Amino acid sequence: MSYNTFGRVFRFTTWGESHGPALGAVVDGCPPGLTLSEADIQPFLDKRRPGTSRFTTQRQEPDQVRILSGVFEGRTTGTPIALHIDNVDQRSKDYSEVAKAYRPGHADYAYDAKYGFRDYRGGGRSSARETAARVAAGAVARAVIPEVTILAWVEAIGGDSIDYAHFHAAEIGNNPFFCPDPHAAKRWEALVDSARKAGSSLGAVVVCEAIGVPPGWGAPLYAKLDSELAAACMSINAVKGVEIGDGFAAAALSGEQNADAMRPGADGAPRFLANHAGGIAGGISTGQPVRVRVAFKPTSSILTPVETVTRDGEAAEILTKGRHDPCVGIRGVPVVEAMMALVLADQKLLHRAQIG
Amino acid sequence: MSYNTFGRVFRFTTWGESHGPALGAVVDGCPPGLTLSEADIQPFLDKRRPGTSRFTTQRQEPDQVRILSGVFEGRTTGTPIALHIDNVDQRSKDYSEVAKAYRPGHADYAYDAKYGFRDYRGGGRSSARETAARVAAGAVARAVIPEVTILAWVEAIGGDSIDYAHFHAAEIGNNPFFCPDPHAAKRWEALVDSARKAGSSLGAVVVCEAIGVPPGWGAPLYAKLDSELAAACMSINAVKGVEIGDGFAAAALSGEQNADAMRPGADGAPRFLANHAGGIAGGISTGQPVRVRVAFKPTSSILTPVETVTRDGEAAEILTKGRHDPCVGIRGVPVVEAMMALVLADQKLLHRAQIG
Amino acid sequence: MSYNTFGRVFRFTTWGESHGPALGAVVDGCPPGLTLSEADIQPFLDKRRPGTSRFTTQRQEPDQVRILSGVFEGRTTGTPIALHIDNVDQRSKDYSEVAKAYRPGHADYAYDAKYGFRDYRGGGRSSARETAARVAAGAVARAVIPEVTILAWVEAIGGDSIDYAHFHAAEIGNNPFFCPDPHAAKRWEALVDSARKAGSSLGAVVVCEAIGVPPGWGAPLYAKLDSELAAACMSINAVKGVEIGDGFAAAALSGEQNADAMRPGADGAPRFLANHAGGIAGGISTGQPVRVRVAFKPTSSILTPVETVTRDGEAAEILTKGRHDPCVGIRGVPVVEAMMALVLADQKLLHRAQIG
Amino acid sequence: MSYNTFGRVFRFTTWGESHGPALGAVVDGCPPGLTLSEADIQPFLDKRRPGTSRFTTQRQEPDQVRILSGVFEGRTTGTPIALHIDNVDQRSKDYSEVAKAYRPGHADYAYDAKYGFRDYRGGGRSSARETAARVAAGAVARAVIPEVTILAWVEAIGGDSIDYAHFHAAEIGNNPFFCPDPHAAKRWEALVDSARKAGSSLGAVVVCEAIGVPPGWGAPLYAKLDSELAAACMSINAVKGVEIGDGFAAAALSGEQNADAMRPGADGAPRFLANHAGGIAGGISTGQPVRVRVAFKPTSSILTPVETVTRDGEAAEILTKGRHDPCVGIRGVPVVEAMMALVLADQKLLHRAQIG
């Protein structure tokens, strides 16, 4: 079943293929009266934009967003906001091989198995280009939650992790890896370069933190804040794992080690002595930073030939030429931030629906 | 926002508190004509039932399910199926301490912050007793997907993992830990016993595999099979992490290492040489086993006093007396299985909605 | 597709058959802290209860509601509220004829055509007994919208209409027809009695008005307040038409005749000089009374034999013995009120989700 | 709450304002492999297009649709279909009066009351221009239900009804009123002309019939086929009433008069002797023609001054200059047809989800 809408009251729907004329999103349920223009959205798209360093795909896309509805005289009207991004650099290459044989790790076989055929040009709907639409929608979501600051970074590439002793938020924008540790950024330059030159690819771990989420957002039980975040992050291309707070590490702890003790805080709200829970208890925010950790698999497009089969069931070998990200997790950083913003905007509105 | 429905066309809604008179689920959208009686549901509830060994809570609940609607002459009618389970052993203990002070790791503070007050008896709605309703609904879901075999087990407790060289599916039912490795089961006996006696608790990792899922179930993009599974598993009490296939391990691999190569299979469908992807590509099943890995944090109820605050903002210490599971992940096994069944039943129906 | 949930943020799900052991509703998304007990719900069920006069079915059902969850110490907790009503008077009659032949006007043939078989006892899921669950849920909805007063009445039976010159709201409770015009009530007594004795049945028109709805509830475009009300009313058994405000009469007017002119009001809000629009413009409430008009067809169960076919496709004649309402529209009054309350509660919460 | 998506598995979302740069729809959940191009959609838009006779608004809009996604090599891919229509003839007139004072019968006051401000240019989101997006989406829906033939017509204008003795389906396309009775068409010419010249407007009744709907589409209880149709039609601008089958007329009948008797049919399916029910029983199609009747109020834009208030609460008079339809119900015909198609496509897919 094709299902391209996310959210419950603050909802967005995306559309578009890698090599179609355009892609976009419709954001519905946005509160009225918020200041919004293309200039508020463009910086987030620029952050995600391909072709900005040699560590990302060389496809050149300006990713200029246009707002086609829902904004009047610089403010949201409360009606649906249509966001439109033209595709510009769909290279007219020969797709006959991809059309015929399934690229392992890609959606090729699964799409054909489901739909009977597929738009094979650049991955069609399964291309990570779709994430541009999410990032644009996420910028609208940020306008809904001005009280929240969202920050994501790459924690590890190809198993090489940052050292949190060297974490500097200010460093994240200073390198092409969204890396908060300058030492790791240095190492990754060599690592990613070497993978890129070898026609190989690398996985990555992205961490995202939202600060300023008040206690009380979320729900028991099937729209738990953690459940919504897991769905949101797992819907991103190439993501294979999601953790809230300590995640799998918590599974190795004892109850004493995992307890987030509380003391009376200055303002009446409790002060937490730890945040193993990642800012969520019982599916509801606690007022601590909401923290999610996301695993990106290595890009499936590689230059090493891999055994596969054709549509006709014949044995074949395939290698994926053309432009791609050697580490798709890097450009996942603005995408994870966008999904965090989209989930939190929806939860904020859901919260005030029920609580007032 | 309270949100207690899960699923898109095969949907279920649960209700009930730990110490209310009963709990239950309404399953809607179930196909008609399926053979169903209480006897088809009860074995799954029995598997999850508390009080069956010293390694789980000593609360005694028969968890006898009754079908109140939607079944006529032994077959589903296609109309909503109401499942009803009486609460029997709500011990009338003194909850004044829990009512006053927040138990760290529990939903106590978050619920109060959201709703202004809470049913504090046994955790109220946030109690894992709710999972009985899911397990009952899951049994209905299994009737919808007879082609699929679902099997879950505990992979690790307190960081002590099984050895897959000693994996025997038949062992899972032979010990109180749903442990497929008899050596690990032996070790866990001592481990959990010691935690229990110390009033401590342990986290666990549960793995669940679905065999027989045909290629094509799932969706691009916001109801991806992996996204739905992530939401489903993360909605279970105490779960803090979800992986599909290799999950976080894939983030440390190269593209070559992570590729699931294919060869022509006997029946026309490809034969995969590996399953790093956990049976899902592009959000859609590939026909391989669908594999999910779930992290349960240690039970938050422990006998060691922890610093906390009261509802009035005063400093306090709290320790959680009463009955509880020393390792809530163990009884998570039938719950994860149920969520897998519920997601797959929904996806099967969604698939045939769009594809026919 | 079976679909038994209504609402977007304030949602309810009903279950149960006419001759099953019980029926009920789960209300989810209700705000916390509202005073609620069985005593707040029972009066509405009593109003709808069968067997209270000779003008309704003689089935004797106490329709005692029990709240099984979501209320703690007399207040809603914000978690799902399970409402349970036992069926008591399912007469064990012989259903072999109904099982075999389709009653014209009933859901018999359509259910069989869809589901392949059906619970034929008393109409199964298609019985108007389901409306007891709605009425119970509606009582919860009323607690959400204390600012709104809802009043419904029967406007016509069998084509004999009240005279609005004789409209007295206080009369509605003084006769078994929910009739605001004492003269009409008199006439209906003879009319319905005669139909009842002849084994015939009569259609009816019900009008429902909600006073106190503030301007601003509703939505463009697919959850318009009028659209939601139309869906809500048309989901009631035997309803075949819905009008907002002047409805079909407006189709015969000119723009001048239909204009609801405005003058400055005492409190800043406009004072409307007419209410052709039924309190809704552009899908959003205007602050005027919200007015809906609902057509109930005559009860399909009649004692006159009608041509029909059997399940095996044979010609047959059928007449429906047993207990039934000679005019199902009469007991529709509390049901329409409940649906009005349920829609308005949902819209109130949706409004504050988006607007705050 | 802004809510601009309709449907459950076959869903569409519309966006756009009367005077924005464009409007459009995203259709999601469409089955793959259907032949679809702009040429399949354009005829329906042309049918609805303004400026084609003196009886509709003089706004000149080519309403050329572009498919921006979801179609590959002439066939639907199963992924979201983005439909885009540029606005061309947004006349740059002076809106200062409409910005300041509320036009009675329009959404002006309600939008302001809800959102605090509004896009007042040509009605903004509340303009009937939005229906172009529905009509485009409806054309996609038709491709999903090739077994169904949908036909709508105008039954009455300003209270002057056609005579069904003179009904000729072939006449519908022969006059600018979608009128099946040539005598009525003649009369309406004078009627509408006179209203147009007087700056007045007229209401209308539209009837829509779907032939070929198999028995079994629909649902108990809250997504009943009649309930979905009522919601769909009532979501159209200016609609104030919806009837299924005999509608309000049925409320004046006895059970004998209203019974749709059945006889054995040639093909095993029953042959119905009447269709008072409009092809729906118990919320599920019976195989008879599905028939809906829709009341359109007169266009609220009239040249006669009407009392109103300004945004500042001052008394004012307003008359609506500019281009508008003297009878908005006329162009409602293709819109009602589109909504019928959209509901039926959704119900067809929902049916096969549950039944297979």
PDB file of C-alpha atoms in Angstrom, chain C residues 22 54 65 90 94 125 135 164-165 170 188 200 212 216 228 254 260 266 269 273 284 292-293 303 308 313 333 337 345:
ATOM      1  CA  ALA C  22     -23.068  -7.451  25.305  1.00  0.00           C
ATOM      2  CA  ARG C  54     -46.324   0.845  23.281  1.00  0.00           C
ATOM      3  CA  VAL C  65     -23.896   0.963  31.437  1.00  0.00           C
ATOM      4  CA  GLN C  90     -32.243 -11.658  23.493  1.00  0.00           C
ATOM      5  CA  ASP C  94     -36.533 -19.313  15.804  1.00  0.00           C
ATOM      6  CA  ARG C 125     -24.343  -5.966  13.808  1.00  0.00           C
ATOM      7  CA  VAL C 135     -25.674   7.138  23.053  1.00  0.00           C
ATOM      8  CA  TYR C 164     -43.677  25.387  14.539  1.00  0.00           C
ATOM      9  CA  ALA C 165     -46.205  27.957  15.714  1.00  0.00           C
ATOM     10  CA  ALA C 170     -40.735  21.779  27.244  1.00  0.00           C
ATOM     11  CA  TRP C 188     -49.261  10.814  16.194  1.00  0.00           C
ATOM     12  CA  SER C 200     -46.922  -1.503   9.315  1.00  0.00           C
ATOM     13  CA  GLY C 212     -23.669  27.691  22.271  1.00  0.00           C
ATOM     14  CA  GLY C 216     -14.643  28.805  14.563  1.00  0.00           C
ATOM     15  CA  GLU C 228     -18.774  15.547   9.619  1.00  0.00           C
ATOM     16  CA  SER C 254     -32.500  33.073  -4.631  1.00  0.00           C
ATOM     17  CA  ASP C 260     -27.959  35.579   6.451  1.00  0.00           C
ATOM     18  CA  ALA C 266     -23.770  43.773  21.645  1.00  0.00           C
ATOM     19  CA  ALA C 269     -19.680  39.390  17.538  1.00  0.00           C
ATOM     20  CA  LEU C 273     -30.723  38.296  11.053  1.00  0.00           C
ATOM     21  CA  ILE C 284     -16.959  26.390  10.074  1.00  0.00           C
ATOM     22  CA  VAL C 292     -29.331  19.503  11.243  1.00  0.00           C
ATOM     23  CA  ARG C 293     -32.390  17.723   9.856  1.00  0.00           C
ATOM     24  CA  LEU C 303     -46.046  -7.837   9.044  1.00  0.00           C
ATOM     25  CA  THR C 308     -38.013 -11.720  -1.701  1.00  0.00           C
ATOM     26  CA  GLY C 313     -31.832 -17.775  -5.011  1.00  0.00           C
ATOM     27  CA  VAL C 333     -33.875  11.414  18.761  1.00  0.00           C
ATOM     28  CA  GLU C 337     -28.277  14.155  19.806  1.00  0.00           C
ATOM     29  CA  ALA C 345     -16.549  17.366  20.954  1.00  0.00           C
TER      30      ALA C 345
END
